[in-house]
Amino acid sequence: MTLRIEFSPQDLTKITISRTPDPLWETLLALHLVNAKATSVAFRRWCGATQLSGAAKQLLLLAPAQGYSPDFLTPAEGAAGLDAGLDAVLTTPRARLRTEMGKLGAGHRLGPWARDVADGRSPAMQNLSVAIREFHRGVLEPRWSYITSRVNSDRARRTEALATDGVGSLLTGLHPSLRWQAPHLELAGQHVNGDLRLQGRGLRLIPSFFCRGVPTVLEDADLAPVLVYPIDGGSSWLAPHSVRPDPEDHAPLIALLGPTRAKVLVAAAAGCTTTELGQRAAISPASASYHATVLREAGLLTTRRNGMSVQHDLTALGSALLDGQLTL
């Protein structure tokens, strides 16, 4: 199936890319992964380690692994941060709650709490807000700086693509399931179908760390249009406070690169400057720069100037090597 997103000339001037991760989209998509038990090795490890509070477990009812999830869980106000997004969730009109929860209930059995949310009952809505906040604090916040670094890196690449090669290159470069046939952007997937006419409203592109598979959109075409697309999540995000390769987990990597260079590769997984790279790997900046150059020439790192500093990130090859997806 295919969704055709129709752009007017005005819409082409109103394409925006989110500057930061959207906390409510990341929450919803992470919940999808928990329900799906995830597919990649990294995400399976993350899901297995995730401990949800009693309140947060209720959120799983609203985020089935496949199919519809209510649009009110990801309001446009989430772009301004978690607090602004939750305020918007709590003030969702009751008529909209009933409509969207009704769609969810058509494919999944709703319990008493979910039915109370559908009715907009204050205790249930407050419980929903608490559950989202607890999930975000317990599961996402420990990794938020890393998630932000991946989103920033992706946004820099997209901005460069737009400036260098134009709108078509930007849009089709977001994901292989997207095809630009002016004035339409076609999104192929089993989860979408029909037409979305932007009609001068523009399109907000949301790079997402927890979006897996193919890009997604809101169900309701009358809402502010968004296109949420997956980014390269990199590696080593499961243990954001540790950059030292574990001897057991990274023995093949250490055997291939040596202990120092392996530490540098792990340290770069979260994205960092040369100074930060040295600090994380416990080596001098000069040594960090040297090892980063070797890894870059091997196709494992990218390096770009960011103001007065130099930013290092893993390439897809470097991520695959660190995730153990390549045979050494």
PDB file of C-alpha atoms in Angstrom, residues 1-165:
ATOM      1  CA  MET A   1       0.000   0.000   0.000  1.00  0.00           C
ATOM      2  CA  THR A   2       1.073   3.588  -0.536  1.00  0.00           C
ATOM      3  CA  LEU A   3       0.413   6.966   1.032  1.00  0.00           C
ATOM      4  CA  ARG A   4       0.746   9.920  -1.347  1.00  0.00           C
ATOM      5  CA  ILE A   5       1.685  13.171   0.373  1.00  0.00           C
ATOM      6  CA  GLU A   6       0.758  16.065  -1.908  1.00  0.00           C
ATOM      7  CA  PHE A   7       2.860  19.249  -1.758  1.00  0.00           C
ATOM      8  CA  SER A   8       1.819  22.646  -3.026  1.00  0.00           C
ATOM      9  CA  PRO A   9       4.513  25.187  -3.944  1.00  0.00           C
ATOM     10  CA  GLN A  10       3.863  26.829  -0.572  1.00  0.00           C
ATOM     11  CA  ASP A  11       4.392  23.521   1.249  1.00  0.00           C
ATOM     12  CA  LEU A  12       7.845  23.154  -0.283  1.00  0.00           C
ATOM     13  CA  THR A  13       8.889  26.328   1.534  1.00  0.00           C
ATOM     14  CA  LYS A  14       7.470  25.105   4.855  1.00  0.00           C
ATOM     15  CA  ILE A  15       9.363  21.851   5.400  1.00  0.00           C
ATOM     16  CA  THR A  16      10.967  21.795   8.839  1.00  0.00           C
ATOM     17  CA  ILE A  17      13.213  19.302  10.620  1.00  0.00           C
ATOM     18  CA  SER A  18      12.847  18.907  14.383  1.00  0.00           C
ATOM     19  CA  ARG A  19      15.841  20.323  16.237  1.00  0.00           C
ATOM     20  CA  THR A  20      15.541  17.893  19.145  1.00  0.00           C
ATOM     21  CA  PRO A  21      14.005  14.475  19.774  1.00  0.00           C
ATOM     22  CA  ASP A  22      10.259  14.650  20.344  1.00  0.00           C
ATOM     23  CA  PRO A  23       9.772  13.152  23.843  1.00  0.00           C
ATOM     24  CA  LEU A  24       6.232  11.913  23.248  1.00  0.00           C
ATOM     25  CA  TRP A  25       6.973  10.343  19.871  1.00  0.00           C
ATOM     26  CA  GLU A  26      10.044   8.647  21.347  1.00  0.00           C
ATOM     27  CA  THR A  27       7.944   7.406  24.271  1.00  0.00           C
ATOM     28  CA  LEU A  28       5.236   5.959  22.042  1.00  0.00           C
ATOM     29  CA  LEU A  29       7.676   4.317  19.639  1.00  0.00           C
ATOM     30  CA  ALA A  30       9.756   2.884  22.489  1.00  0.00           C
ATOM     31  CA  LEU A  31       6.561   1.366  23.898  1.00  0.00           C
ATOM     32  CA  HIS A  32       5.898  -0.211  20.497  1.00  0.00           C
ATOM     33  CA  LEU A  33       9.310  -1.839  20.724  1.00  0.00           C
ATOM     34  CA  VAL A  34       8.635  -3.140  24.210  1.00  0.00           C
ATOM     35  CA  ASN A  35       5.381  -4.707  23.025  1.00  0.00           C
ATOM     36  CA  ALA A  36       7.088  -6.130  19.948  1.00  0.00           C
ATOM     37  CA  LYS A  37      10.046  -7.420  21.990  1.00  0.00           C
ATOM     38  CA  ALA A  38      12.108  -5.611  19.311  1.00  0.00           C
ATOM     39  CA  THR A  39      13.913  -7.217  16.397  1.00  0.00           C
ATOM     40  CA  SER A  40      17.555  -6.115  16.399  1.00  0.00           C
ATOM     41  CA  VAL A  41      20.026  -7.535  18.893  1.00  0.00           C
ATOM     42  CA  ALA A  42      20.542  -4.134  20.508  1.00  0.00           C
ATOM     43  CA  PHE A  43      16.847  -3.415  20.947  1.00  0.00           C
ATOM     44  CA  ARG A  44      16.120  -6.919  22.238  1.00  0.00           C
ATOM     45  CA  ARG A  45      18.799  -6.375  24.887  1.00  0.00           C
ATOM     46  CA  TRP A  46      17.282  -3.018  25.767  1.00  0.00           C
ATOM     47  CA  CYS A  47      13.744  -4.408  26.034  1.00  0.00           C
ATOM     48  CA  GLY A  48      14.943  -7.296  28.169  1.00  0.00           C
ATOM     49  CA  ALA A  49      16.586  -4.861  30.591  1.00  0.00           C
ATOM     50  CA  THR A  50      13.641  -2.463  30.744  1.00  0.00           C
ATOM     51  CA  GLN A  51      11.796  -2.450  34.069  1.00  0.00           C
ATOM     52  CA  LEU A  52       8.452  -0.675  33.960  1.00  0.00           C
ATOM     53  CA  SER A  53       6.591   0.731  36.944  1.00  0.00           C
ATOM     54  CA  GLY A  54       3.010  -0.315  37.530  1.00  0.00           C
ATOM     55  CA  ALA A  55       1.729   2.940  36.053  1.00  0.00           C
ATOM     56  CA  ALA A  56       4.006   2.738  33.027  1.00  0.00           C
ATOM     57  CA  LYS A  57       2.880  -0.823  32.264  1.00  0.00           C
ATOM     58  CA  GLN A  58      -0.597   0.516  31.551  1.00  0.00           C
ATOM     59  CA  LEU A  59       0.862   2.496  28.651  1.00  0.00           C
ATOM     60  CA  LEU A  60       1.490  -0.761  26.805  1.00  0.00           C
ATOM     61  CA  LEU A  61      -2.272  -1.034  26.320  1.00  0.00           C
ATOM     62  CA  LEU A  62      -2.185   2.142  24.225  1.00  0.00           C
ATOM     63  CA  ALA A  63       0.826   1.169  22.102  1.00  0.00           C
ATOM     64  CA  PRO A  64       0.268  -2.222  20.443  1.00  0.00           C
ATOM     65  CA  ALA A  65       3.209  -3.580  18.473  1.00  0.00           C
ATOM     66  CA  GLN A  66       1.215  -3.288  15.263  1.00  0.00           C
ATOM     67  CA  GLY A  67      -1.773  -1.269  14.204  1.00  0.00           C
ATOM     68  CA  TYR A  68      -3.270   1.948  15.448  1.00  0.00           C
ATOM     69  CA  SER A  69      -2.167   4.057  18.408  1.00  0.00           C
ATOM     70  CA  PRO A  70      -4.133   7.201  19.346  1.00  0.00           C
ATOM     71  CA  ASP A  71      -2.856  10.418  17.790  1.00  0.00           C
ATOM     72  CA  PHE A  72      -3.505  12.416  20.981  1.00  0.00           C
ATOM     73  CA  LEU A  73      -0.502  10.682  22.572  1.00  0.00           C
ATOM     74  CA  THR A  74       1.854  12.587  20.231  1.00  0.00           C
ATOM     75  CA  PRO A  75       0.607  16.201  20.079  1.00  0.00           C
ATOM     76  CA  ALA A  76       2.452  18.860  18.117  1.00  0.00           C
ATOM     77  CA  GLU A  77       3.215  20.607  21.416  1.00  0.00           C
ATOM     78  CA  GLY A  78       5.673  17.801  22.197  1.00  0.00           C
ATOM     79  CA  ALA A  79       8.164  19.667  20.018  1.00  0.00           C
ATOM     80  CA  ALA A  80       8.505  22.147  22.904  1.00  0.00           C
ATOM     81  CA  GLY A  81       9.357  19.441  25.442  1.00  0.00           C
ATOM     82  CA  LEU A  82       7.787  16.842  27.702  1.00  0.00           C
ATOM     83  CA  ASP A  83       5.905  19.281  29.951  1.00  0.00           C
ATOM     84  CA  ALA A  84       4.288  21.105  27.034  1.00  0.00           C
ATOM     85  CA  GLY A  85       3.396  17.818  25.383  1.00  0.00           C
ATOM     86  CA  LEU A  86       1.797  16.397  28.527  1.00  0.00           C
ATOM     87  CA  ASP A  87      -0.216  19.579  29.030  1.00  0.00           C
ATOM     88  CA  ALA A  88      -1.607  19.074  25.523  1.00  0.00           C
ATOM     89  CA  VAL A  89      -2.399  15.416  26.236  1.00  0.00           C
ATOM     90  CA  LEU A  90      -4.274  16.345  29.412  1.00  0.00           C
ATOM     91  CA  THR A  91      -6.381  18.966  27.614  1.00  0.00           C
ATOM     92  CA  THR A  92      -7.400  16.724  24.706  1.00  0.00           C
ATOM     93  CA  PRO A  93     -11.128  17.289  24.012  1.00  0.00           C
ATOM     94  CA  ARG A  94     -13.333  14.436  25.211  1.00  0.00           C
ATOM     95  CA  ALA A  95     -14.899  13.970  21.795  1.00  0.00           C
ATOM     96  CA  ARG A  96     -11.469  13.337  20.317  1.00  0.00           C
ATOM     97  CA  LEU A  97     -10.547  10.960  23.143  1.00  0.00           C
ATOM     98  CA  ARG A  98     -13.677   8.892  22.505  1.00  0.00           C
ATOM     99  CA  THR A  99     -13.049   8.788  18.755  1.00  0.00           C
ATOM    100  CA  GLU A 100      -9.402   7.790  18.945  1.00  0.00           C
ATOM    101  CA  MET A 101      -9.772   5.345  21.827  1.00  0.00           C
ATOM    102  CA  GLY A 102     -12.710   3.865  19.942  1.00  0.00           C
ATOM    103  CA  LYS A 103     -10.410   3.153  16.997  1.00  0.00           C
ATOM    104  CA  LEU A 104      -7.942   1.520  19.350  1.00  0.00           C
ATOM    105  CA  GLY A 105     -10.706  -0.541  20.952  1.00  0.00           C
ATOM    106  CA  ALA A 106     -11.851  -1.817  17.565  1.00  0.00           C
ATOM    107  CA  GLY A 107      -8.705  -3.914  17.321  1.00  0.00           C
ATOM    108  CA  HIS A 108      -7.791  -4.424  20.969  1.00  0.00           C
ATOM    109  CA  ARG A 109      -9.765  -5.115  24.105  1.00  0.00           C
ATOM    110  CA  LEU A 110      -9.754  -2.113  26.425  1.00  0.00           C
ATOM    111  CA  GLY A 111      -9.716  -2.482  30.199  1.00  0.00           C
ATOM    112  CA  PRO A 112     -11.435  -0.211  32.741  1.00  0.00           C
ATOM    113  CA  TRP A 113      -8.541   2.274  32.895  1.00  0.00           C
ATOM    114  CA  ALA A 114      -8.425   2.681  29.113  1.00  0.00           C
ATOM    115  CA  ARG A 115     -12.187   3.140  29.012  1.00  0.00           C
ATOM    116  CA  ASP A 116     -11.856   5.877  31.647  1.00  0.00           C
ATOM    117  CA  VAL A 117      -9.235   7.568  29.456  1.00  0.00           C
ATOM    118  CA  ALA A 118     -11.687   7.379  26.558  1.00  0.00           C
ATOM    119  CA  ASP A 119     -14.245   9.180  28.734  1.00  0.00           C
ATOM    120  CA  GLY A 120     -11.680  11.812  29.713  1.00  0.00           C
ATOM    121  CA  ARG A 121     -12.066  11.081  33.413  1.00  0.00           C
ATOM    122  CA  SER A 122      -9.657  13.232  35.406  1.00  0.00           C
ATOM    123  CA  PRO A 123      -8.092  10.456  37.564  1.00  0.00           C
ATOM    124  CA  ALA A 124      -7.382   8.311  34.498  1.00  0.00           C
ATOM    125  CA  MET A 125      -5.916  11.229  32.559  1.00  0.00           C
ATOM    126  CA  GLN A 126      -3.701  12.210  35.496  1.00  0.00           C
ATOM    127  CA  ASN A 127      -2.602   8.587  35.766  1.00  0.00           C
ATOM    128  CA  LEU A 128      -1.778   8.628  32.051  1.00  0.00           C
ATOM    129  CA  SER A 129       0.386  11.727  32.511  1.00  0.00           C
ATOM    130  CA  VAL A 130       2.190  10.170  35.475  1.00  0.00           C
ATOM    131  CA  ALA A 131       2.761   6.939  33.536  1.00  0.00           C
ATOM    132  CA  ILE A 132       4.274   8.753  30.549  1.00  0.00           C
ATOM    133  CA  ARG A 133       6.497  10.821  32.817  1.00  0.00           C
ATOM    134  CA  GLU A 134       7.662   7.730  34.743  1.00  0.00           C
ATOM    135  CA  PHE A 135       8.423   5.822  31.552  1.00  0.00           C
ATOM    136  CA  HIS A 136      10.349   8.757  30.148  1.00  0.00           C
ATOM    137  CA  ARG A 137      12.291   9.299  33.374  1.00  0.00           C
ATOM    138  CA  GLY A 138      13.113   5.645  33.954  1.00  0.00           C
ATOM    139  CA  VAL A 139      13.755   4.441  30.413  1.00  0.00           C
ATOM    140  CA  LEU A 140      14.547   7.384  28.140  1.00  0.00           C
ATOM    141  CA  GLU A 141      16.226  10.011  30.314  1.00  0.00           C
ATOM    142  CA  PRO A 142      19.325   7.896  31.096  1.00  0.00           C
ATOM    143  CA  ARG A 143      19.936   7.744  27.345  1.00  0.00           C
ATOM    144  CA  TRP A 144      18.514  11.130  26.360  1.00  0.00           C
ATOM    145  CA  SER A 145      21.834  12.869  25.707  1.00  0.00           C
ATOM    146  CA  TYR A 146      22.858  10.030  23.417  1.00  0.00           C
ATOM    147  CA  ILE A 147      19.482  10.036  21.634  1.00  0.00           C
ATOM    148  CA  THR A 148      19.835  13.793  21.193  1.00  0.00           C
ATOM    149  CA  SER A 149      23.326  13.417  19.732  1.00  0.00           C
ATOM    150  CA  ARG A 150      22.042  10.925  17.131  1.00  0.00           C
ATOM    151  CA  VAL A 151      19.148  13.210  16.193  1.00  0.00           C
ATOM    152  CA  ASN A 152      21.511  16.187  15.892  1.00  0.00           C
ATOM    153  CA  SER A 153      23.854  14.206  13.680  1.00  0.00           C
ATOM    154  CA  ASP A 154      21.001  13.127  11.431  1.00  0.00           C
ATOM    155  CA  ARG A 155      19.590  16.643  11.233  1.00  0.00           C
ATOM    156  CA  ALA A 156      22.973  17.987  10.142  1.00  0.00           C
ATOM    157  CA  ARG A 157      23.093  15.467   7.298  1.00  0.00           C
ATOM    158  CA  ARG A 158      19.546  16.279   6.177  1.00  0.00           C
ATOM    159  CA  THR A 159      20.182  20.014   6.246  1.00  0.00           C
ATOM    160  CA  GLU A 160      23.279  19.529   4.127  1.00  0.00           C
ATOM    161  CA  ALA A 161      21.334  17.364   1.651  1.00  0.00           C
ATOM    162  CA  LEU A 162      18.684  20.057   1.320  1.00  0.00           C
ATOM    163  CA  ALA A 163      21.236  22.821   0.810  1.00  0.00           C
ATOM    164  CA  THR A 164      23.326  20.823  -1.645  1.00  0.00           C
ATOM    165  CA  ASP A 165      20.822  18.823  -3.695  1.00  0.00           C
TER     166      ASP A 165
END
